[in-house]
């Protein structure tokens, strides 16, 4: 694994605007950054990232089966009591999953370490699946990259296959996100694009415009009944929303399914450690009130059960807080402690590997890096390539 300086493509910002990638720069700072790229060997991709990520997902499914049978763990993970049966039923009825993204610490040597699993509403899908691939094609065409260079990126094709496998042809799906957020819309549109390519109907409506019929079914902004809904709206919020009381009677298949609420929860991390202690891709993790946390020797990362973009995360070393997210939006939630593992340092930036799971297999990666050790909202997206 190396970080290689490369020339930017002439006019790439115009191209980004043309395809709707309007957040390539945000707040006057680059989000998409192709002044350099990360280079991997095929062995690193296959042996250290792809296969372990697929295995981690299988372990997470084992964890779901354990958690939904335990009221104690459901309580630990702050799943609202009135919705625990709904969550458990979604697993027992095998409601289908579409996608998720592991965040991994990896420096090219030794096993990747799982930092967390964004199993419910991961973003950065468009730039991982599409814009990153167009970067590879352009750089190959101009000779910046060598003939034979490749990229670990079958994300879009895997999504198409997944939609085709789960739904009958011509099925109608709805897609929703909070209106007015271009990054969220790009993720939802990337999903809708894959669904349409799979031969399905894909209809978008802003989350705020979803209504309720007299029969308790969800309606889109044209009063059409929603039978299947991909929602870029996290389960921890949805289960506490006014509409939550209608979930069990709305006759709506939710994507991701409700059982993903226990995987997108940081409480998953100590459960995984209990089930698979010593696994090379896991870091020791404990609930904050667990006496066993002493094994961390006062060096750990403190994470709330619910958190996005690094919010309310703190790094503690030898009992001293050495770094904390400036965003404290999730500080009120219960927390877990995870053993601290340093992220690699390339030219002063710390990359995190985002390994995409489509269905139950790893289908590609995206990389974000930051000068801080906590990846945050404005952390830059970096392209990657494979050179054998």
mmCIF file of C-alpha atoms in Angstrom:
data_model
loop_
_atom_site.group_PDB
_atom_site.id
_atom_site.type_symbol
_atom_site.label_atom_id
_atom_site.label_comp_id
_atom_site.label_asym_id
_atom_site.label_seq_id
_atom_site.Cartn_x
_atom_site.Cartn_y
_atom_site.Cartn_z
ATOM 1 C CA UNK A 1 0.000 0.000 0.000
ATOM 2 C CA UNK A 2 1.466 3.306 -1.121
ATOM 3 C CA UNK A 3 0.246 6.833 -1.626
ATOM 4 C CA UNK A 4 1.259 8.056 -5.089
ATOM 5 C CA UNK A 5 1.132 11.660 -6.333
ATOM 6 C CA UNK A 6 -0.595 11.843 -9.732
ATOM 7 C CA UNK A 7 -1.672 14.628 -12.073
ATOM 8 C CA UNK A 8 -5.307 15.615 -11.817
ATOM 9 C CA UNK A 9 -7.532 15.126 -14.870
ATOM 10 C CA UNK A 10 -8.032 18.373 -16.791
ATOM 11 C CA UNK A 11 -11.598 19.566 -16.294
ATOM 12 C CA UNK A 12 -12.604 16.943 -13.765
ATOM 13 C CA UNK A 13 -14.609 19.477 -11.764
ATOM 14 C CA UNK A 14 -16.702 20.263 -14.860
ATOM 15 C CA UNK A 15 -17.239 16.548 -15.347
ATOM 16 C CA UNK A 16 -18.314 16.212 -11.709
ATOM 17 C CA UNK A 17 -20.887 18.949 -12.153
ATOM 18 C CA UNK A 18 -22.174 17.342 -15.367
ATOM 19 C CA UNK A 19 -22.887 14.032 -13.637
ATOM 20 C CA UNK A 20 -24.419 15.615 -10.528
ATOM 21 C CA UNK A 21 -21.433 15.150 -8.199
ATOM 22 C CA UNK A 22 -22.066 18.635 -6.821
ATOM 23 C CA UNK A 23 -20.321 18.072 -3.490
ATOM 24 C CA UNK A 24 -16.885 17.266 -4.906
ATOM 25 C CA UNK A 25 -15.882 20.476 -3.137
ATOM 26 C CA UNK A 26 -17.643 21.472 0.056
ATOM 27 C CA UNK A 27 -17.359 24.652 2.098
ATOM 28 C CA UNK A 28 -14.411 25.786 -0.012
ATOM 29 C CA UNK A 29 -12.468 22.583 0.650
ATOM 30 C CA UNK A 30 -11.887 19.591 -1.617
ATOM 31 C CA UNK A 31 -13.907 16.498 -0.749
ATOM 32 C CA UNK A 32 -12.926 14.518 -3.840
ATOM 33 C CA UNK A 33 -9.117 14.771 -4.019
ATOM 34 C CA UNK A 34 -7.252 13.143 -6.935
ATOM 35 C CA UNK A 35 -3.918 14.893 -6.464
ATOM 36 C CA UNK A 36 -2.762 11.503 -5.206
ATOM 37 C CA UNK A 37 -4.124 7.973 -5.007
ATOM 38 C CA UNK A 38 -3.552 4.845 -2.968
ATOM 39 C CA UNK A 39 -1.894 1.918 -4.703
ATOM 40 C CA UNK A 40 -2.415 -1.684 -3.566
ATOM 41 C CA UNK A 41 -1.165 -5.055 -4.673
ATOM 42 C CA UNK A 42 -3.733 -7.659 -5.707
ATOM 43 C CA UNK A 43 -2.707 -9.789 -2.734
ATOM 44 C CA UNK A 44 -3.377 -6.947 -0.316
ATOM 45 C CA UNK A 45 -6.834 -6.418 -1.769
ATOM 46 C CA UNK A 46 -7.834 -10.073 -1.921
ATOM 47 C CA UNK A 47 -6.205 -11.457 1.202
ATOM 48 C CA UNK A 48 -6.259 -8.502 3.570
ATOM 49 C CA UNK A 49 -9.454 -6.633 2.650
ATOM 50 C CA UNK A 50 -11.894 -8.513 0.403
ATOM 51 C CA UNK A 51 -11.938 -11.943 2.054
ATOM 52 C CA UNK A 52 -11.761 -10.631 5.652
ATOM 53 C CA UNK A 53 -14.615 -8.185 5.000
ATOM 54 C CA UNK A 54 -16.833 -10.941 3.663
ATOM 55 C CA UNK A 55 -15.940 -13.021 6.720
ATOM 56 C CA UNK A 56 -16.646 -10.089 9.050
ATOM 57 C CA UNK A 57 -20.091 -9.722 7.542
ATOM 58 C CA UNK A 58 -20.830 -13.404 8.196
ATOM 59 C CA UNK A 59 -19.707 -12.905 11.801
ATOM 60 C CA UNK A 60 -22.010 -9.899 12.074
ATOM 61 C CA UNK A 61 -24.932 -12.029 10.942
ATOM 62 C CA UNK A 62 -24.064 -14.505 13.705
ATOM 63 C CA UNK A 63 -24.097 -11.569 16.112
ATOM 64 C CA UNK A 64 -27.596 -10.572 14.969
ATOM 65 C CA UNK A 65 -28.878 -14.057 15.739
ATOM 66 C CA UNK A 66 -27.389 -13.768 19.231
ATOM 67 C CA UNK A 67 -28.588 -10.252 19.966
ATOM 68 C CA UNK A 68 -32.232 -10.648 18.967
ATOM 69 C CA UNK A 69 -32.583 -13.607 21.334
ATOM 70 C CA UNK A 70 -31.344 -11.574 24.305
ATOM 71 C CA UNK A 71 -33.464 -8.909 25.938
ATOM 72 C CA UNK A 72 -30.356 -7.911 27.900
ATOM 73 C CA UNK A 73 -28.402 -7.201 24.704
ATOM 74 C CA UNK A 74 -31.341 -5.441 23.066
ATOM 75 C CA UNK A 75 -31.462 -3.221 26.153
ATOM 76 C CA UNK A 76 -27.690 -2.694 25.982
ATOM 77 C CA UNK A 77 -28.028 -1.592 22.365
ATOM 78 C CA UNK A 78 -30.874 0.804 23.281
ATOM 79 C CA UNK A 79 -33.374 -0.841 20.929
ATOM 80 C CA UNK A 80 -36.738 0.602 22.098
ATOM 81 C CA UNK A 81 -38.650 -2.093 23.970
ATOM 82 C CA UNK A 82 -41.850 -1.550 21.969
ATOM 83 C CA UNK A 83 -40.013 -2.318 18.706
ATOM 84 C CA UNK A 84 -37.877 -5.289 19.713
ATOM 85 C CA UNK A 85 -40.332 -7.823 18.315
ATOM 86 C CA UNK A 86 -40.440 -5.888 15.036
ATOM 87 C CA UNK A 87 -36.638 -5.979 14.821
ATOM 88 C CA UNK A 88 -36.513 -9.687 15.695
ATOM 89 C CA UNK A 89 -39.283 -10.561 13.226
ATOM 90 C CA UNK A 90 -37.449 -8.828 10.398
ATOM 91 C CA UNK A 91 -34.522 -11.201 11.000
ATOM 92 C CA UNK A 92 -36.647 -14.309 11.481
ATOM 93 C CA UNK A 93 -38.559 -13.541 8.267
ATOM 94 C CA UNK A 94 -35.228 -13.153 6.442
ATOM 95 C CA UNK A 95 -35.998 -9.679 5.148
ATOM 96 C CA UNK A 96 -33.332 -8.970 2.516
ATOM 97 C CA UNK A 97 -30.271 -6.812 2.969
ATOM 98 C CA UNK A 98 -28.776 -4.758 0.161
ATOM 99 C CA UNK A 99 -25.596 -3.023 1.297
ATOM 100 C CA UNK A 100 -23.253 -1.915 4.087
ATOM 101 C CA UNK A 101 -19.742 -0.554 4.566
ATOM 102 C CA UNK A 102 -17.048 -1.618 7.000
ATOM 103 C CA UNK A 103 -14.564 1.019 8.099
ATOM 104 C CA UNK A 104 -11.150 -0.635 8.397
ATOM 105 C CA UNK A 105 -7.742 0.422 9.688
ATOM 106 C CA UNK A 106 -5.098 -0.963 7.324
ATOM 107 C CA UNK A 107 -1.539 0.028 6.435
ATOM 108 C CA UNK A 108 -0.624 -2.643 3.905
ATOM 109 C CA UNK A 109 0.907 -4.953 6.490
ATOM 110 C CA UNK A 110 -0.889 -7.360 8.750
ATOM 111 C CA UNK A 111 -4.619 -7.862 9.149
ATOM 112 C CA UNK A 112 -7.069 -5.011 8.621
ATOM 113 C CA UNK A 113 -8.874 -4.054 11.819
ATOM 114 C CA UNK A 114 -12.600 -3.401 11.894
ATOM 115 C CA UNK A 115 -13.347 0.034 13.323
ATOM 116 C CA UNK A 116 -17.122 -0.111 12.834
ATOM 117 C CA UNK A 117 -19.852 -1.301 10.511
ATOM 118 C CA UNK A 118 -22.034 1.257 8.718
ATOM 119 C CA UNK A 119 -24.616 -1.400 8.001
ATOM 120 C CA UNK A 120 -27.743 0.715 7.691
ATOM 121 C CA UNK A 121 -27.225 4.065 5.951
ATOM 122 C CA UNK A 122 -23.658 4.255 4.599
ATOM 123 C CA UNK A 123 -22.988 7.166 2.258
ATOM 124 C CA UNK A 124 -20.126 7.899 -0.196
ATOM 125 C CA UNK A 125 -21.675 5.235 -2.443
ATOM 126 C CA UNK A 126 -21.733 7.305 -5.643
ATOM 127 C CA UNK A 127 -18.110 8.400 -5.419
ATOM 128 C CA UNK A 128 -16.991 4.862 -4.507
ATOM 129 C CA UNK A 129 -18.965 3.036 -7.192
ATOM 130 C CA UNK A 130 -19.021 5.473 -10.100
ATOM 131 C CA UNK A 131 -16.829 8.586 -9.972
ATOM 132 C CA UNK A 132 -13.859 6.588 -8.723
ATOM 133 C CA UNK A 133 -14.259 4.158 -11.640
ATOM 134 C CA UNK A 134 -14.438 6.986 -14.181
ATOM 135 C CA UNK A 135 -11.201 8.335 -12.651
ATOM 136 C CA UNK A 136 -9.523 4.972 -13.323
ATOM 137 C CA UNK A 137 -10.763 4.833 -16.927
ATOM 138 C CA UNK A 138 -9.650 8.416 -17.648
ATOM 139 C CA UNK A 139 -6.219 7.928 -16.085
ATOM 140 C CA UNK A 140 -5.685 4.705 -18.045
ATOM 141 C CA UNK A 141 -6.720 6.391 -21.282
ATOM 142 C CA UNK A 142 -4.255 9.256 -20.838
ATOM 143 C CA UNK A 143 -1.430 6.985 -19.712
ATOM 144 C CA UNK A 144 -1.201 8.367 -16.193
ATOM 145 C CA UNK A 145 -1.872 4.825 -15.013
ATOM 146 C CA UNK A 146 -0.238 1.799 -16.618
ATOM 147 C CA UNK A 147 -1.951 -0.751 -18.839
ATOM 148 C CA UNK A 148 -3.078 -3.545 -16.536
ATOM 149 C CA UNK A 149 -3.723 -1.316 -13.549
ATOM 150 C CA UNK A 150 -7.100 -2.092 -12.045
ATOM 151 C CA UNK A 151 -9.405 -1.100 -9.216
ATOM 152 C CA UNK A 152 -11.289 -3.144 -6.625
ATOM 153 C CA UNK A 153 -14.675 -1.846 -7.632
ATOM 154 C CA UNK A 154 -17.557 -4.050 -8.640
ATOM 155 C CA UNK A 155 -19.962 -2.126 -6.433
ATOM 156 C CA UNK A 156 -22.473 -0.955 -9.034
ATOM 157 C CA UNK A 157 -22.588 -4.296 -10.846
ATOM 158 C CA UNK A 158 -23.052 -6.121 -7.527
ATOM 159 C CA UNK A 159 -25.917 -3.790 -6.593
ATOM 160 C CA UNK A 160 -27.637 -4.479 -9.913
ATOM 161 C CA UNK A 161 -27.249 -8.221 -9.369
ATOM 162 C CA UNK A 162 -28.499 -7.908 -5.799
ATOM 163 C CA UNK A 163 -31.650 -6.007 -6.763
ATOM 164 C CA UNK A 164 -32.276 -8.486 -9.568
ATOM 165 C CA UNK A 165 -31.904 -11.417 -7.168
ATOM 166 C CA UNK A 166 -34.198 -10.002 -4.479
ATOM 167 C CA UNK A 167 -37.056 -8.527 -6.511
ATOM 168 C CA UNK A 168 -39.200 -9.795 -9.371
ATOM 169 C CA UNK A 169 -38.905 -7.908 -12.703
ATOM 170 C CA UNK A 170 -40.909 -4.677 -12.880
ATOM 171 C CA UNK A 171 -41.303 -4.475 -9.086
ATOM 172 C CA UNK A 172 -41.744 -0.915 -7.907
ATOM 173 C CA UNK A 173 -39.400 0.400 -5.235
ATOM 174 C CA UNK A 174 -39.383 3.750 -3.498
ATOM 175 C CA UNK A 175 -36.254 5.602 -2.397
ATOM 176 C CA UNK A 176 -36.108 8.401 0.148
ATOM 177 C CA UNK A 177 -33.767 10.714 2.019
ATOM 178 C CA UNK A 178 -34.062 14.019 3.814
ATOM 179 C CA UNK A 179 -34.630 16.645 1.133
ATOM 180 C CA UNK A 180 -31.998 19.229 0.230
ATOM 181 C CA UNK A 181 -28.866 17.213 1.044
ATOM 182 C CA UNK A 182 -26.902 16.594 -2.193
ATOM 183 C CA UNK A 183 -24.633 13.946 -0.623
ATOM 184 C CA UNK A 184 -27.561 11.881 0.660
ATOM 185 C CA UNK A 185 -29.398 12.304 -2.633
ATOM 186 C CA UNK A 186 -26.343 11.050 -4.533
ATOM 187 C CA UNK A 187 -26.314 7.863 -2.459
ATOM 188 C CA UNK A 188 -30.049 7.318 -2.952
ATOM 189 C CA UNK A 189 -29.807 8.044 -6.675
ATOM 190 C CA UNK A 190 -26.910 5.581 -7.005
ATOM 191 C CA UNK A 191 -29.163 2.924 -5.471
ATOM 192 C CA UNK A 192 -32.074 3.904 -7.715
ATOM 193 C CA UNK A 193 -29.799 3.763 -10.769
ATOM 194 C CA UNK A 194 -28.833 0.187 -9.905
ATOM 195 C CA UNK A 195 -32.475 -0.768 -9.317
ATOM 196 C CA UNK A 196 -33.549 0.650 -12.687
ATOM 197 C CA UNK A 197 -30.705 -1.210 -14.398
ATOM 198 C CA UNK A 198 -32.012 -4.374 -12.739
ATOM 199 C CA UNK A 199 -35.348 -3.825 -14.452
ATOM 200 C CA UNK A 200 -37.189 -2.400 -11.453
ATOM 201 C CA UNK A 201 -39.255 0.744 -11.050
ATOM 202 C CA UNK A 202 -37.470 3.315 -8.868
ATOM 203 C CA UNK A 203 -39.391 6.293 -7.481
ATOM 204 C CA UNK A 204 -37.854 9.000 -5.305
ATOM 205 C CA UNK A 205 -39.663 11.101 -2.724
ATOM 206 C CA UNK A 206 -38.295 13.372 -0.012
ATOM 207 C CA UNK A 207 -38.572 11.822 3.433
ATOM 208 C CA UNK A 208 -40.599 14.768 4.735
ATOM 209 C CA UNK A 209 -43.207 14.231 2.019
ATOM 210 C CA UNK A 210 -44.062 10.647 2.960
ATOM 211 C CA UNK A 211 -47.607 10.467 4.259
ATOM 212 C CA UNK A 212 -49.986 7.915 5.725
ATOM 213 C CA UNK A 213 -53.133 6.463 4.152
ATOM 214 C CA UNK A 214 -56.413 5.879 5.977
ATOM 215 C CA UNK A 215 -55.374 2.221 6.143
ATOM 216 C CA UNK A 216 -52.038 3.060 7.782
ATOM 217 C CA UNK A 217 -49.866 2.516 4.704
ATOM 218 C CA UNK A 218 -47.034 4.860 3.737
ATOM 219 C CA UNK A 219 -47.716 7.120 0.720
ATOM 220 C CA UNK A 220 -45.282 8.949 -1.550
ATOM 221 C CA UNK A 221 -45.628 12.576 -2.668
ATOM 222 C CA UNK A 222 -48.110 11.485 -5.363
ATOM 223 C CA UNK A 223 -50.200 9.457 -2.883
ATOM 224 C CA UNK A 224 -48.994 6.146 -4.263
ATOM 225 C CA UNK A 225 -48.800 3.328 -1.711
ATOM 226 C CA UNK A 226 -45.185 2.441 -0.835
ATOM 227 C CA UNK A 227 -44.668 -1.307 -0.788
ATOM 228 C CA UNK A 228 -40.857 -1.312 -0.591
ATOM 229 C CA UNK A 229 -38.885 1.619 0.745
ATOM 230 C CA UNK A 230 -35.141 2.202 0.659
ATOM 231 C CA UNK A 231 -34.649 4.857 3.306
ATOM 232 C CA UNK A 232 -31.441 6.768 3.927
ATOM 233 C CA UNK A 233 -32.733 7.458 7.401
ATOM 234 C CA UNK A 234 -31.122 5.596 10.303
ATOM 235 C CA UNK A 235 -33.054 3.045 12.282
ATOM 236 C CA UNK A 236 -32.054 4.636 15.600
ATOM 237 C CA UNK A 237 -34.014 7.712 14.523
ATOM 238 C CA UNK A 238 -36.814 5.900 12.726
ATOM 239 C CA UNK A 239 -37.582 3.704 15.759
ATOM 240 C CA UNK A 240 -38.077 6.897 17.783
ATOM 241 C CA UNK A 241 -40.034 8.715 15.066
ATOM 242 C CA UNK A 242 -43.785 9.396 15.207
ATOM 243 C CA UNK A 243 -44.194 7.057 12.233
ATOM 244 C CA UNK A 244 -42.569 4.171 14.085
ATOM 245 C CA UNK A 245 -45.898 3.053 15.548
ATOM 246 C CA UNK A 246 -47.099 2.351 11.991
ATOM 247 C CA UNK A 247 -44.142 0.187 10.958
ATOM 248 C CA UNK A 248 -45.731 -3.092 11.953
ATOM 249 C CA UNK A 249 -48.974 -2.442 10.091
ATOM 250 C CA UNK A 250 -47.796 -0.433 7.062
ATOM 251 C CA UNK A 251 -47.151 -3.597 4.990
ATOM 252 C CA UNK A 252 -43.931 -1.970 3.764
ATOM 253 C CA UNK A 253 -40.672 -3.854 3.200
ATOM 254 C CA UNK A 254 -37.917 -1.616 4.517
ATOM 255 C CA UNK A 255 -34.404 -1.447 3.048
ATOM 256 C CA UNK A 256 -32.203 -1.858 4.933
ATOM 257 C CA UNK A 257 -34.302 -4.201 7.107
ATOM 258 C CA UNK A 258 -34.935 -3.484 10.787
ATOM 259 C CA UNK A 259 -32.463 -6.173 11.895
ATOM 260 C CA UNK A 260 -29.674 -3.952 10.551
ATOM 261 C CA UNK A 261 -30.405 -1.661 13.534
ATOM 262 C CA UNK A 262 -28.288 -3.955 15.710
ATOM 263 C CA UNK A 263 -25.376 -3.948 13.224
ATOM 264 C CA UNK A 264 -25.187 -0.188 12.669
ATOM 265 C CA UNK A 265 -25.031 0.167 16.452
ATOM 266 C CA UNK A 266 -21.569 0.497 18.075
ATOM 267 C CA UNK A 267 -22.831 -1.964 20.697
ATOM 268 C CA UNK A 268 -22.153 -4.560 18.006
ATOM 269 C CA UNK A 269 -18.411 -4.200 18.660
ATOM 270 C CA UNK A 270 -18.313 -5.657 22.209
ATOM 271 C CA UNK A 271 -20.772 -8.370 21.166
ATOM 272 C CA UNK A 272 -18.477 -9.398 18.304
ATOM 273 C CA UNK A 273 -15.520 -9.465 20.687
ATOM 274 C CA UNK A 274 -17.451 -11.701 23.084
ATOM 275 C CA UNK A 275 -18.355 -14.083 20.257
ATOM 276 C CA UNK A 276 -15.029 -14.072 18.393
ATOM 277 C CA UNK A 277 -12.421 -12.947 20.920
ATOM 278 C CA UNK A 278 -8.951 -12.882 19.418
ATOM 279 C CA UNK A 279 -10.104 -12.793 15.780
ATOM 280 C CA UNK A 280 -7.342 -11.068 13.784
ATOM 281 C CA UNK A 281 -9.701 -8.510 12.192
ATOM 282 C CA UNK A 282 -11.347 -7.440 15.462
ATOM 283 C CA UNK A 283 -10.199 -5.043 18.164
ATOM 284 C CA UNK A 284 -11.023 -5.729 21.814
ATOM 285 C CA UNK A 285 -14.178 -3.828 22.753
ATOM 286 C CA UNK A 286 -16.348 -3.551 25.854
ATOM 287 C CA UNK A 287 -19.401 -1.706 27.047
ATOM 288 C CA UNK A 288 -18.257 1.275 29.092
ATOM 289 C CA UNK A 289 -19.698 -0.121 32.331
ATOM 290 C CA UNK A 290 -18.103 -3.556 31.826
ATOM 291 C CA UNK A 291 -15.388 -4.321 34.409
ATOM 292 C CA UNK A 292 -13.484 -6.214 31.717
ATOM 293 C CA UNK A 293 -12.621 -2.860 30.111
ATOM 294 C CA UNK A 294 -9.559 -2.773 32.371
ATOM 295 C CA UNK A 295 -7.943 -5.048 29.761
ATOM 296 C CA UNK A 296 -7.609 -1.941 27.565
ATOM 297 C CA UNK A 297 -5.074 -0.406 29.987
ATOM 298 C CA UNK A 298 -6.683 3.032 29.748
ATOM 299 C CA UNK A 299 -5.870 3.327 26.052
ATOM 300 C CA UNK A 300 -8.984 3.159 23.892
ATOM 301 C CA UNK A 301 -11.435 4.933 21.613
ATOM 302 C CA UNK A 302 -14.699 5.911 23.263
ATOM 303 C CA UNK A 303 -17.685 5.718 20.914
ATOM 304 C CA UNK A 304 -21.384 6.383 21.507
ATOM 305 C CA UNK A 305 -23.802 3.630 20.444
ATOM 306 C CA UNK A 306 -25.119 5.969 17.745
ATOM 307 C CA UNK A 307 -22.775 8.295 15.917
ATOM 308 C CA UNK A 308 -22.097 9.543 12.399
ATOM 309 C CA UNK A 309 -19.096 11.140 10.746
ATOM 310 C CA UNK A 310 -16.982 10.638 13.861
ATOM 311 C CA UNK A 311 -19.218 12.747 16.093
ATOM 312 C CA UNK A 312 -18.729 12.443 19.885
ATOM 313 C CA UNK A 313 -15.751 10.087 19.513
ATOM 314 C CA UNK A 314 -12.703 10.467 21.749
ATOM 315 C CA UNK A 315 -9.246 8.895 21.710
ATOM 316 C CA UNK A 316 -7.789 8.205 25.153
ATOM 317 C CA UNK A 317 -4.155 7.151 25.627
ATOM 318 C CA UNK A 318 -2.733 6.176 29.008
ATOM 319 C CA UNK A 319 -5.826 7.652 30.650
ATOM 320 C CA UNK A 320 -5.486 11.035 28.909
ATOM 321 C CA UNK A 321 -7.834 12.250 26.166
ATOM 322 C CA UNK A 322 -5.529 13.034 23.233
ATOM 323 C CA UNK A 323 -8.069 13.754 20.493
ATOM 324 C CA UNK A 324 -11.820 14.350 20.297
ATOM 325 C CA UNK A 325 -14.298 15.139 17.580
ATOM 326 C CA UNK A 326 -15.365 18.799 17.556
ATOM 327 C CA UNK A 327 -18.906 17.572 16.859
ATOM 328 C CA UNK A 328 -20.578 16.445 20.081
ATOM 329 C CA UNK A 329 -24.082 15.717 18.766
ATOM 330 C CA UNK A 330 -24.236 12.152 20.108
ATOM 331 C CA UNK A 331 -22.686 12.683 23.548
ATOM 332 C CA UNK A 332 -25.914 11.825 25.395
ATOM 333 C CA UNK A 333 -25.896 8.192 24.245
ATOM 334 C CA UNK A 334 -24.414 5.232 26.127
ATOM 335 C CA UNK A 335 -20.891 4.373 24.979
ATOM 336 C CA UNK A 336 -18.536 1.528 24.270
ATOM 337 C CA UNK A 337 -14.741 1.397 24.498
ATOM 338 C CA UNK A 338 -12.664 -0.077 21.667
ATOM 339 C CA UNK A 339 -8.929 -0.751 21.786
ATOM 340 C CA UNK A 340 -7.012 2.019 20.047
ATOM 341 C CA UNK A 341 -5.121 1.066 16.911
ATOM 342 C CA UNK A 342 -3.179 3.825 15.149
ATOM 343 C CA UNK A 343 -4.242 4.636 11.607
ATOM 344 C CA UNK A 344 -1.377 4.711 9.092
ATOM 345 C CA UNK A 345 0.177 8.070 8.313
ATOM 346 C CA UNK A 346 0.771 8.980 4.657
ATOM 347 C CA UNK A 347 2.112 12.514 4.216
ATOM 348 C CA UNK A 348 0.329 13.628 7.361
ATOM 349 C CA UNK A 349 -3.027 12.094 6.388
ATOM 350 C CA UNK A 350 -4.699 9.092 8.008
ATOM 351 C CA UNK A 351 -6.683 6.893 5.579
ATOM 352 C CA UNK A 352 -9.596 4.655 6.508
ATOM 353 C CA UNK A 353 -10.640 1.872 4.119
ATOM 354 C CA UNK A 354 -14.372 1.663 3.427
ATOM 355 C CA UNK A 355 -15.095 -1.928 2.364
ATOM 356 C CA UNK A 356 -18.488 -2.229 0.660
ATOM 357 C CA UNK A 357 -20.629 -5.274 1.322
ATOM 358 C CA UNK A 358 -23.317 -5.936 -1.286
ATOM 359 C CA UNK A 359 -25.622 -8.737 -0.246
ATOM 360 C CA UNK A 360 -23.200 -10.810 1.801
ATOM 361 C CA UNK A 361 -19.937 -10.281 -0.069
ATOM 362 C CA UNK A 362 -17.357 -7.520 -0.328
ATOM 363 C CA UNK A 363 -17.571 -5.847 -3.751
ATOM 364 C CA UNK A 364 -15.190 -2.885 -3.612
ATOM 365 C CA UNK A 365 -13.597 -0.164 -1.548
ATOM 366 C CA UNK A 366 -13.481 3.593 -1.128
ATOM 367 C CA UNK A 367 -10.916 5.487 0.920
ATOM 368 C CA UNK A 368 -11.267 8.633 3.000
ATOM 369 C CA UNK A 369 -8.390 10.379 4.735
ATOM 370 C CA UNK A 370 -7.967 13.212 7.209
ATOM 371 C CA UNK A 371 -5.189 14.995 9.056
ATOM 372 C CA UNK A 372 -7.124 14.174 12.229
ATOM 373 C CA UNK A 373 -7.170 10.631 13.558
ATOM 374 C CA UNK A 374 -10.975 10.697 13.658
ATOM 375 C CA UNK A 375 -12.578 10.542 10.194
ATOM 376 C CA UNK A 376 -15.178 13.288 9.923
ATOM 377 C CA UNK A 377 -17.696 14.809 7.548
ATOM 378 C CA UNK A 378 -15.122 16.758 5.529
ATOM 379 C CA UNK A 379 -12.533 13.978 5.349
ATOM 380 C CA UNK A 380 -11.320 13.676 1.756
ATOM 381 C CA UNK A 381 -12.225 10.876 -0.624
ATOM 382 C CA UNK A 382 -9.172 9.407 -2.377
ATOM 383 C CA UNK A 383 -9.215 7.108 -5.419
ATOM 384 C CA UNK A 384 -7.238 3.875 -5.456
ATOM 385 C CA UNK A 385 -5.794 1.421 -7.970
ATOM 386 C CA UNK A 386 -4.274 -2.051 -8.030
ATOM 387 C CA UNK A 387 -0.913 -2.698 -9.640
ATOM 388 C CA UNK A 388 0.327 -6.273 -9.736
#
